[in-house]
Amino acid sequence: MRSTSSTSSTSSTTSFALVRTADELHTLVASRASAARAAASSAARPHAAENSRTAVVMTMGALHEGHATLVRTAREYVGPDGFVVVTVFVNPLQFGAGEDLDRYPRTLDADLTTAEAAGADTVFAPAVDEVYPGGEPQVRISAGPMGERLEGASRPGHFDGMLTVVAKLLHLTRPDLALFGQKDAQQLALIRRMARDLNFPVEIVGVPTVREGDGLALSSRNRYLSAGERRTALALSGALFAAGDRLAAQHALRARADSLPGAQNRAETRAEALSRLGEARAAADAHAVAQATEGNGAEAVRAAARAVLDEAAKAEPPLTLDYLALVDPADFTEVADDHEGEAILAVAARVGRTRLIDNIPLTFGATK
C-alpha cells in the first residue's frame, strides 16, 4: 500500500493512500475510523466518529474536473469526519466488440494527484483479478428493458456490465453513499433502480454535469478530439441548449396568453389571446404561438435540437448522430407531446472516431 502526504484541508485524515485490494481498503477504513474515534474523544466530540460516513466515487480513471467535482461533493456530504474513496477501474465488461478498451486512457499517477487535491482519502485501484477473481463472471446483473434503450441499443450488454461492476464495487467498498454524474443519465437511473430493486443499503446521489467554458460536457474521451472535431462536437451541447431555450420560450408564450385580462373566463385559444396581445415578436413567430397553444410542445423542443444537429452533420468533419431522444427519466421511454413534468433530452453522436453523449433535464408544464 502506497501512502502520500495529504494536501487537502477538508479531509479529517493526515495522509492519502493508494490501495490495490479490498482487504487493504477495509484495513485502512478501520484504521482511520479508530483514529477518528480517538481524535473525537480527545476533542470532546464523542459522537463525531459515530456519525461519520463513507462515500465512494466510481471512475474508470483519466480523472478531470467533473470527477473532481464528484469528490468535492462527496466530501461535503460526509463532512470532515467522513471517508471518501475514489475507485479507478477500467471495467472490461462495459466494452463491446470494436469499442475502445485498449485505447481508453490510463493515467493513474495524474489521477492520484487529482483525487487527493479534491479531498479524497484514498484511491482504490484494483487489478482485474481483484474484481473478477474467477475470470469474467458467469452470473451478471441484467439491466432489464430500460437497459436496452438508447445507450443500451447502441451498445448491447454495456449496462449489464456496468451494473455488475457497480454492484461488485459497492460490496468491496461498503459505502453509505455513492455519487455519480448526471451526464451519464441513463447509467444513473439504472444504478438507482438496481439499488432500490435489489435492496442495496446505499444512498445514490446524482451530481449535475460539469461543462467546459464552451459548453462541451467534460469527458475523458474529449482528449481524443482534434481541434476541428471539437468544434463540431460543440453541436451536442448547442442542440441541448437550443431545445432548453425553445421550451423556455414556449412557457413564456403560454404565460403571456394566460395572463391576459379575462383570458381565463373566455373560450379563447392561446393563439387568439397572443394575437390580441399584439406583441410583434409573438405575432411574427406563428409556429411558437401554435406550439404554445396545444400540449406542452415536446415535438418543438425535439425539432429545435434536431436543427442544430442537422447543421453539424454538414460540417467538416461531420457529426454522425446516433440518437436524439426526449425521455421520461423513470424508464427512458419517449414522452408524448402533451407530457407534463420531468424529462431528459439525451443525445449521442460520433465525431471522427470518438463517441460522445450529453443530456439536460427539462420540466414541461412548470408555468401552467
Coordinates of C-alpha atoms in Angstrom, one line a residue:
M1 CA 0.0 0.0 0.0
R2 CA 1.4 3.4 -1.0
S3 CA 0.7 6.4 1.1
T4 CA 1.4 10.1 0.4
S5 CA 1.0 13.2 2.5
S6 CA -2.4 14.8 2.0
T7 CA -2.7 18.4 0.8
S8 CA -6.5 18.5 1.3
S9 CA -7.7 20.8 4.1
T10 CA -11.1 19.2 4.2
S11 CA -10.2 15.6 4.9
S12 CA -10.2 14.5 8.5
T13 CA -7.1 12.3 7.9
T14 CA -3.5 13.2 7.7
S15 CA -2.5 11.0 4.8
F16 CA -3.7 10.0 1.4
A17 CA -3.3 6.4 0.3
L18 CA -3.4 4.2 -2.8
V19 CA -4.7 0.7 -2.2
R20 CA -4.9 -2.2 -4.6
T21 CA -7.0 -4.8 -2.8
A22 CA -10.3 -4.8 -0.9
D23 CA -8.5 -6.2 2.2
E24 CA -6.1 -3.2 2.2
L25 CA -9.1 -0.8 1.8
H26 CA -11.0 -2.4 4.7
T27 CA -7.9 -2.3 6.9
L28 CA -7.4 1.4 6.0
V29 CA -11.0 2.3 6.7
A30 CA -10.9 0.6 10.1
S31 CA -7.7 2.3 11.0
R32 CA -9.0 5.7 10.0
A33 CA -12.2 5.1 12.0
S34 CA -10.2 4.1 15.1
A35 CA -8.1 7.2 14.7
A36 CA -11.2 9.4 14.2
R37 CA -12.7 8.0 17.4
A38 CA -9.6 8.7 19.3
A39 CA -9.4 12.3 17.9
A40 CA -13.1 12.9 18.6
S41 CA -12.7 11.7 22.2
S42 CA -9.7 13.9 22.9
A43 CA -11.6 16.8 21.3
A44 CA -14.7 16.2 23.5
R45 CA -16.7 15.3 20.4
P46 CA -17.7 11.7 21.3
H47 CA -20.4 11.3 18.7
A48 CA -18.5 12.8 15.7
A49 CA -16.8 9.5 14.7
E50 CA -20.0 7.5 15.3
N51 CA -21.8 9.7 12.8
S52 CA -19.1 9.6 10.1
R53 CA -20.0 8.1 6.8
T54 CA -18.1 6.6 3.8
A55 CA -18.7 7.8 0.3
V56 CA -17.5 6.3 -3.0
V57 CA -16.9 7.9 -6.3
M58 CA -16.5 5.2 -9.0
T59 CA -14.4 6.1 -12.1
M60 CA -12.5 4.4 -14.9
G61 CA -9.7 6.9 -14.4
A62 CA -8.5 9.7 -16.6
L63 CA -9.9 12.0 -14.0
H64 CA -10.9 15.5 -14.9
E65 CA -12.8 18.4 -13.3
G66 CA -16.1 16.5 -13.5
H67 CA -14.6 13.7 -11.4
A68 CA -13.1 16.3 -9.0
T69 CA -16.5 17.9 -8.6
L70 CA -17.9 14.5 -7.6
V71 CA -15.1 14.1 -5.0
R72 CA -15.7 17.5 -3.6
T73 CA -19.4 16.9 -3.4
A74 CA -18.8 13.6 -1.6
R75 CA -16.6 15.4 1.0
E76 CA -19.4 17.9 1.5
Y77 CA -21.9 15.0 2.1
V78 CA -19.7 13.1 4.6
G79 CA -18.0 16.1 6.3
P80 CA -14.5 16.3 7.8
D81 CA -15.0 13.1 9.8
G82 CA -16.2 11.0 6.9
F83 CA -14.2 8.9 4.5
V84 CA -14.1 9.4 0.7
V85 CA -13.0 6.6 -1.6
V86 CA -12.3 7.0 -5.3
T87 CA -12.2 3.8 -7.4
V88 CA -10.2 3.6 -10.6
F89 CA -11.0 0.6 -12.6
V90 CA -11.4 0.2 -16.4
N91 CA -14.1 -2.4 -16.5
P92 CA -13.8 -4.8 -19.4
L93 CA -17.4 -5.9 -19.2
Q94 CA -18.6 -2.4 -20.3
F95 CA -16.8 -2.5 -23.6
G96 CA -18.3 -4.2 -26.6
A97 CA -16.7 -5.5 -29.8
G98 CA -14.9 -2.7 -31.6
E99 CA -15.0 -0.3 -28.7
D100 CA -12.1 1.5 -27.1
L101 CA -11.0 -0.7 -24.2
D102 CA -7.3 -0.8 -25.2
R103 CA -7.4 2.9 -26.3
Y104 CA -9.1 4.1 -23.1
P105 CA -6.6 6.4 -21.3
R106 CA -4.8 5.1 -18.2
T107 CA -3.3 8.0 -16.2
L108 CA -3.1 6.6 -12.6
D109 CA -0.3 9.0 -11.4
A110 CA -2.3 12.1 -12.5
D111 CA -5.5 10.5 -11.1
L112 CA -3.9 10.2 -7.7
T113 CA -3.0 13.9 -7.7
T114 CA -6.5 15.0 -8.8
A115 CA -8.3 12.8 -6.3
E116 CA -6.0 13.9 -3.4
A117 CA -6.4 17.6 -4.3
A118 CA -10.2 17.3 -4.4
G119 CA -10.4 15.8 -0.9
A120 CA -10.4 12.0 -1.3
D121 CA -8.9 9.9 1.5
T122 CA -7.9 7.0 -0.8
V123 CA -7.9 5.7 -4.3
F124 CA -8.9 2.1 -4.7
A125 CA -7.3 0.9 -8.0
P126 CA -7.8 -2.9 -8.1
A127 CA -6.4 -5.2 -10.8
V128 CA -8.9 -7.1 -13.0
D129 CA -8.1 -10.3 -10.9
E130 CA -9.2 -8.5 -7.7
V131 CA -12.6 -7.5 -9.1
Y132 CA -13.1 -10.7 -11.2
P133 CA -11.0 -13.4 -9.4
G134 CA -12.5 -16.2 -11.3
G135 CA -12.4 -14.5 -14.7
E136 CA -15.4 -12.9 -16.3
P137 CA -18.4 -13.6 -14.0
Q138 CA -20.9 -16.3 -15.2
V139 CA -23.6 -14.6 -13.2
R140 CA -24.2 -10.9 -14.0
I141 CA -26.8 -8.3 -13.2
S142 CA -29.3 -7.6 -16.0
A143 CA -30.3 -4.0 -16.7
G144 CA -33.7 -5.2 -17.9
P145 CA -35.9 -3.3 -20.5
M146 CA -34.5 0.2 -19.6
G147 CA -31.0 -1.1 -20.3
E148 CA -32.0 -2.0 -23.9
R149 CA -32.9 1.6 -24.8
L150 CA -30.8 4.4 -26.2
E151 CA -27.3 3.6 -24.9
G152 CA -28.2 0.0 -24.4
A153 CA -29.5 -0.3 -28.0
S154 CA -26.3 1.3 -29.3
R155 CA -24.0 -0.7 -27.1
P156 CA -25.6 -4.1 -26.4
G157 CA -24.6 -5.6 -23.0
H158 CA -23.0 -2.3 -21.9
F159 CA -25.4 -1.7 -19.0
D160 CA -25.3 -5.3 -17.8
G161 CA -21.5 -5.0 -17.5
M162 CA -21.8 -1.6 -15.8
L163 CA -24.3 -2.7 -13.2
T164 CA -22.3 -5.8 -12.5
V165 CA -19.1 -3.9 -11.7
V166 CA -21.0 -1.2 -9.7
A167 CA -22.6 -3.9 -7.6
K168 CA -19.2 -5.6 -7.0
L169 CA -17.6 -2.3 -6.1
L170 CA -20.4 -1.4 -3.7
H171 CA -19.7 -4.7 -2.0
L172 CA -16.0 -4.2 -2.0
T173 CA -16.0 -0.6 -0.8
R174 CA -19.0 -0.8 1.6
P175 CA -20.1 2.9 1.3
D176 CA -23.0 4.7 2.9
L177 CA -23.5 6.7 -0.3
A178 CA -22.2 6.6 -3.9
L179 CA -22.0 9.6 -6.2
F180 CA -22.4 9.6 -10.0
G181 CA -22.6 12.3 -12.6
Q182 CA -25.8 13.2 -14.3
K183 CA -24.0 13.4 -17.7
D184 CA -24.5 9.6 -17.8
A185 CA -28.2 10.0 -17.1
Q186 CA -29.3 6.5 -18.1
Q187 CA -26.5 4.9 -16.1
L188 CA -27.5 6.9 -13.1
A189 CA -31.2 5.9 -13.5
L190 CA -30.2 2.2 -13.8
I191 CA -28.0 2.3 -10.7
R192 CA -30.7 3.9 -8.7
R193 CA -33.1 1.3 -9.9
M194 CA -30.7 -1.5 -9.1
A195 CA -30.1 -0.2 -5.6
R196 CA -33.8 0.1 -5.0
D197 CA -34.9 -3.2 -6.6
L198 CA -32.1 -5.3 -5.0
N199 CA -32.1 -3.6 -1.6
F200 CA -28.6 -2.2 -1.6
P201 CA -28.1 -0.3 1.7
V202 CA -26.6 2.7 0.0
E203 CA -27.8 6.2 -1.0
I204 CA -27.3 7.0 -4.7
V205 CA -26.5 10.7 -5.3
G206 CA -26.6 12.4 -8.7
V207 CA -24.3 15.4 -9.3
P208 CA -25.0 17.9 -12.1
T209 CA -23.0 17.7 -15.3
V210 CA -19.8 19.8 -15.3
R211 CA -19.0 21.6 -18.6
E212 CA -16.0 23.3 -20.1
G213 CA -16.2 27.0 -20.8
D214 CA -17.5 26.5 -24.3
G215 CA -20.3 24.2 -23.1
L216 CA -18.9 20.8 -24.0
A217 CA -19.6 18.3 -21.3
L218 CA -16.5 17.1 -19.6
S219 CA -15.5 13.6 -20.6
S220 CA -12.3 11.5 -20.6
R221 CA -12.9 11.0 -24.3
N222 CA -12.7 14.7 -25.1
R223 CA -8.9 14.3 -25.3
Y224 CA -9.3 12.2 -28.4
L225 CA -10.8 15.2 -30.3
S226 CA -8.8 17.2 -32.8
A227 CA -9.4 21.0 -32.9
G228 CA -11.8 20.6 -35.8
E229 CA -13.6 17.7 -34.3
R230 CA -14.0 19.6 -31.0
R231 CA -15.7 22.5 -32.9
T232 CA -18.1 20.0 -34.5
A233 CA -18.7 18.3 -31.1
L234 CA -20.0 21.6 -29.6
A235 CA -23.2 20.9 -31.5
L236 CA -24.2 18.3 -28.9
S237 CA -24.4 20.9 -26.1
G238 CA -25.6 23.5 -28.6
A239 CA -28.5 21.3 -29.6
L240 CA -29.5 20.8 -25.9
F241 CA -29.3 24.4 -25.1
A242 CA -31.4 25.4 -28.1
A243 CA -34.0 22.9 -27.0
G244 CA -34.0 24.4 -23.5
D245 CA -34.3 27.9 -24.9
R246 CA -37.2 26.7 -27.0
L247 CA -39.0 25.3 -24.0
A248 CA -38.5 28.5 -22.0
A249 CA -39.9 30.5 -24.9
Q250 CA -42.9 28.1 -25.0
H251 CA -43.5 28.6 -21.3
A252 CA -43.2 32.4 -21.7
L253 CA -45.7 32.5 -24.6
R254 CA -48.2 30.4 -22.7
A255 CA -47.8 32.5 -19.6
R256 CA -48.4 35.7 -21.5
A257 CA -51.5 34.3 -23.1
D258 CA -52.8 33.0 -19.7
S259 CA -52.1 36.3 -18.0
L260 CA -54.3 38.5 -20.3
P261 CA -57.2 40.2 -18.5
G262 CA -60.2 38.0 -18.7
A263 CA -58.4 35.2 -20.6
Q264 CA -59.5 32.5 -18.2
N265 CA -63.1 33.5 -18.5
R266 CA -63.4 33.3 -22.3
A267 CA -63.4 30.4 -24.7
E268 CA -60.3 31.9 -26.4
T269 CA -57.4 29.9 -27.7
R270 CA -53.9 31.0 -26.7
A271 CA -53.1 31.9 -30.3
E272 CA -56.1 34.3 -30.3
A273 CA -55.0 35.7 -26.9
L274 CA -51.5 36.3 -28.1
S275 CA -52.8 38.0 -31.3
R276 CA -55.0 40.2 -29.2
L277 CA -51.9 41.0 -27.1
G278 CA -50.4 42.5 -30.2
E279 CA -46.8 41.6 -29.4
A280 CA -44.8 41.9 -32.6
R281 CA -42.4 39.1 -31.7
A282 CA -45.2 36.7 -30.8
A283 CA -47.2 37.6 -33.9
A284 CA -44.2 37.1 -36.1
D285 CA -43.4 33.7 -34.6
A286 CA -46.6 31.9 -35.7
H287 CA -45.0 28.5 -35.1
A288 CA -44.1 29.3 -31.5
V289 CA -47.7 30.6 -30.9
A290 CA -49.2 27.4 -32.4
Q291 CA -46.9 25.2 -30.3
A292 CA -47.7 27.2 -27.2
T293 CA -51.5 26.6 -27.7
E294 CA -51.6 22.9 -27.8
G295 CA -49.9 20.5 -25.3
N296 CA -46.5 21.4 -24.0
G297 CA -44.6 21.4 -27.3
A298 CA -42.3 18.3 -26.8
E299 CA -42.0 18.0 -30.6
A300 CA -41.0 21.6 -30.9
V301 CA -38.3 21.0 -28.3
R302 CA -37.0 18.0 -30.3
A303 CA -37.1 20.0 -33.5
A304 CA -35.0 22.8 -32.0
A305 CA -32.3 20.4 -31.1
R306 CA -32.5 18.5 -34.3
A307 CA -32.0 21.6 -36.4
V308 CA -28.6 22.2 -34.7
L309 CA -27.6 18.6 -35.2
D310 CA -28.6 18.7 -38.8
E311 CA -26.3 21.6 -39.4
A312 CA -23.4 19.8 -37.6
A313 CA -23.9 16.8 -39.9
K314 CA -22.9 19.1 -42.8
A315 CA -19.8 20.4 -41.0
E316 CA -16.2 19.3 -41.7
P317 CA -15.6 17.0 -40.0
P318 CA -19.2 16.0 -39.8
L319 CA -21.2 14.9 -36.8
T320 CA -22.9 11.5 -37.1
L321 CA -25.9 11.3 -34.9
D322 CA -26.6 8.1 -33.0
Y323 CA -29.8 9.2 -31.3
L324 CA -31.7 12.2 -30.0
A325 CA -34.4 11.3 -27.5
L326 CA -36.7 13.2 -25.2
V327 CA -37.5 10.6 -22.5
D328 CA -39.2 10.0 -19.2
P329 CA -36.4 9.7 -16.5
A330 CA -38.3 6.9 -14.8
D331 CA -37.9 4.4 -17.7
F332 CA -36.2 6.2 -20.6
T333 CA -39.2 5.8 -22.9
E334 CA -40.1 8.7 -25.3
V335 CA -42.5 11.2 -23.9
A336 CA -45.7 12.3 -25.7
D337 CA -46.2 15.8 -26.9
D338 CA -48.6 16.5 -24.0
H339 CA -46.1 15.3 -21.4
E340 CA -46.1 17.2 -18.2
G341 CA -43.3 17.0 -15.6
E342 CA -39.7 16.0 -15.7
A343 CA -38.0 14.8 -18.9
I344 CA -34.4 14.3 -20.1
L345 CA -33.3 15.3 -23.6
A346 CA -30.4 13.0 -24.5
V347 CA -28.1 12.9 -27.4
A348 CA -25.3 10.6 -28.6
A349 CA -23.1 11.1 -31.7
R350 CA -19.8 10.4 -33.2
V351 CA -17.2 12.9 -34.3
G352 CA -14.4 11.2 -36.1
R353 CA -13.6 8.1 -34.1
T354 CA -14.9 9.5 -30.8
R355 CA -18.4 8.8 -29.5
L356 CA -19.9 11.4 -27.1
I357 CA -23.0 11.7 -25.1
D358 CA -24.8 14.6 -23.4
N359 CA -28.2 15.4 -21.9
I360 CA -30.1 18.1 -20.0
P361 CA -33.1 17.8 -17.7
L362 CA -36.2 19.7 -18.7
T363 CA -39.5 20.4 -17.0
F364 CA -42.7 20.6 -19.0
G365 CA -45.8 22.5 -17.8
A366 CA -43.9 24.3 -15.0
T367 CA -45.6 27.6 -15.7
K368 CA -49.2 26.4 -16.2

